[in-house]
Every structure is written in structure tokens, then in C-alpha cells.
GROMACS .gro file of C-alpha atoms in nm:
model
   80
    1GLY     CA    1  14.587  19.378   2.233
    2TYR     CA    2  14.865  19.205   2.102
    3ALA     CA    3  15.097  19.306   2.388
    4ASN     CA    4  14.905  19.099   2.646
    5ALA     CA    5  14.994  18.811   2.473
    6VAL     CA    6  15.362  18.866   2.475
    7SER     CA    7  15.638  18.649   2.710
    8PRO     CA    8  15.926  18.864   2.882
    9VAL     CA    9  16.138  18.508   2.849
   10ASP     CA   10  16.404  18.542   2.615
   11VAL     CA   11  16.374  18.109   2.459
   12PHE     CA   12  16.774  18.193   2.368
   13PHE     CA   13  16.888  18.373   2.716
   14PRO     CA   14  16.663  18.278   2.955
   15SER     CA   15  16.717  18.466   3.288
   16SER     CA   16  16.752  18.321   3.635
   17ARG     CA   17  16.451  18.484   3.687
   18HIS     CA   18  16.239  18.275   3.485
   19GLY     CA   19  16.391  17.947   3.642
   20ASP     CA   20  16.099  17.653   3.525
   21PHE     CA   21  16.201  17.743   3.186
   22SER     CA   22  16.481  17.531   3.189
   23LYS     CA   23  16.236  17.214   3.284
   24VAL     CA   24  16.004  17.272   2.988
   25ALA     CA   25  15.975  17.036   2.683
   26ALA     CA   26  16.039  17.192   2.339
   27GLN     CA   27  15.803  17.049   2.012
   28VAL     CA   28  16.027  17.195   1.709
   29SER     CA   29  15.853  17.187   1.369
   30LEU     CA   30  15.985  17.282   1.057
   31LEU     CA   31  15.739  17.424   0.810
   32GLY     CA   32  15.805  17.441   0.412
   33GLU     CA   33  15.653  17.696   0.185
   34GLY     CA   34  15.273  17.744   0.176
   35LYS     CA   35  15.275  17.497   0.490
   36SER     CA   36  15.095  17.640   0.806
   37LEU     CA   37  15.082  17.525   1.191
   38VAL     CA   38  14.763  17.565   1.428
   39ILE     CA   39  14.874  17.580   1.798
   40PRO     CA   40  14.610  17.485   2.066
   41ALA     CA   41  14.466  17.864   2.237
   42GLY     CA   42  14.637  17.861   2.584
   43TRP     CA   43  15.001  17.718   2.426
   44TRP     CA   44  15.292  17.930   2.445
   45TRP     CA   45  15.492  17.929   2.109
   46PHE     CA   46  15.754  18.092   1.968
   47ALA     CA   47  15.853  18.130   1.580
   48VAL     CA   48  16.187  18.166   1.404
   49ALA     CA   49  16.157  18.223   1.038
   50THR     CA   50  16.487  18.068   0.850
   51GLN     CA   51  16.431  18.280   0.497
   52PRO     CA   52  16.287  18.573   0.402
   53SER     CA   53  15.835  18.525   0.498
   54VAL     CA   54  15.524  18.671   0.587
   55THR     CA   55  15.354  18.566   0.916
   56LEU     CA   56  15.013  18.556   1.008
   57HIS     CA   57  14.909  18.539   1.332
   58HIS     CA   58  14.510  18.602   1.406
   59ILE     CA   59  14.480  18.600   1.785
   60TYR     CA   60  14.142  18.480   1.791
   61TRP     CA   61  14.138  18.199   1.503
   62ASP     CA   62  13.853  18.003   1.630
   63TYR     CA   63  13.514  17.816   1.550
   64GLU     CA   64  13.324  18.158   1.669
   65HIS     CA   65  13.531  18.411   1.516
   66ARG     CA   66  13.636  18.209   1.180
   67LEU     CA   67  13.413  18.428   0.968
   68GLY     CA   68  13.572  18.748   1.096
   69PHE     CA   69  13.891  18.682   0.965
   70VAL     CA   70  13.841  18.759   0.602
   71GLU     CA   71  13.722  19.094   0.692
   72ALA     CA   72  14.008  19.183   0.872
   73MET     CA   73  14.258  19.066   0.652
   74TRP     CA   74  14.076  19.292   0.406
   75SER     CA   75  13.968  19.601   0.619
   76PRO     CA   76  14.301  19.772   0.561
   77TYR     CA   77  14.251  19.806   0.179
   78GLU     CA   78  13.895  19.868   0.201
   79SER     CA   79  13.837  20.254   0.117
   80LYS     CA   80  13.706  20.481   0.408
   0.00000   0.00000   0.00000
């Protein structure tokens, strides 16, 4: 589930328990309206909204599962 993909590291106030966190190099990107960023599988990432927005996060967006993306987005709106 989603909880398996959550890191215990607070990127703004990392604890000494995560000492190697201070050694990492960040890649920063500021996206404009309507822009998307594709992050490779296995990369750790953190996002901050600078204004009210909607973020879509699909944990299995890859070639094998690409056709299921639209169905997954529509499923909450379909009558049962």
C-alpha cells in the first residue's frame, strides 16, 4: 500500500538517526502550471506545493500498467 512508500526522514529537520541524509545531493525542480515530472522507479522524492494544487500520484505508472491508469482514475466515479 501507500504506507510502504513513505520515508521516516523529515527533510526539513532530519534527526541524527538518519546521519547519511546530510550527505545526499538534492535535485530541485520548480514546475509551472500544467507541467509534469516523471521520477524513475526507486528514486526517493519529496514534493512541496507552492500554491493550491492537485497532485496525482500513481505508484505503478509503468509500461506494463499504463492501460490501467485511466480505469483507476475513473473507478471512484463509476456506479456500482
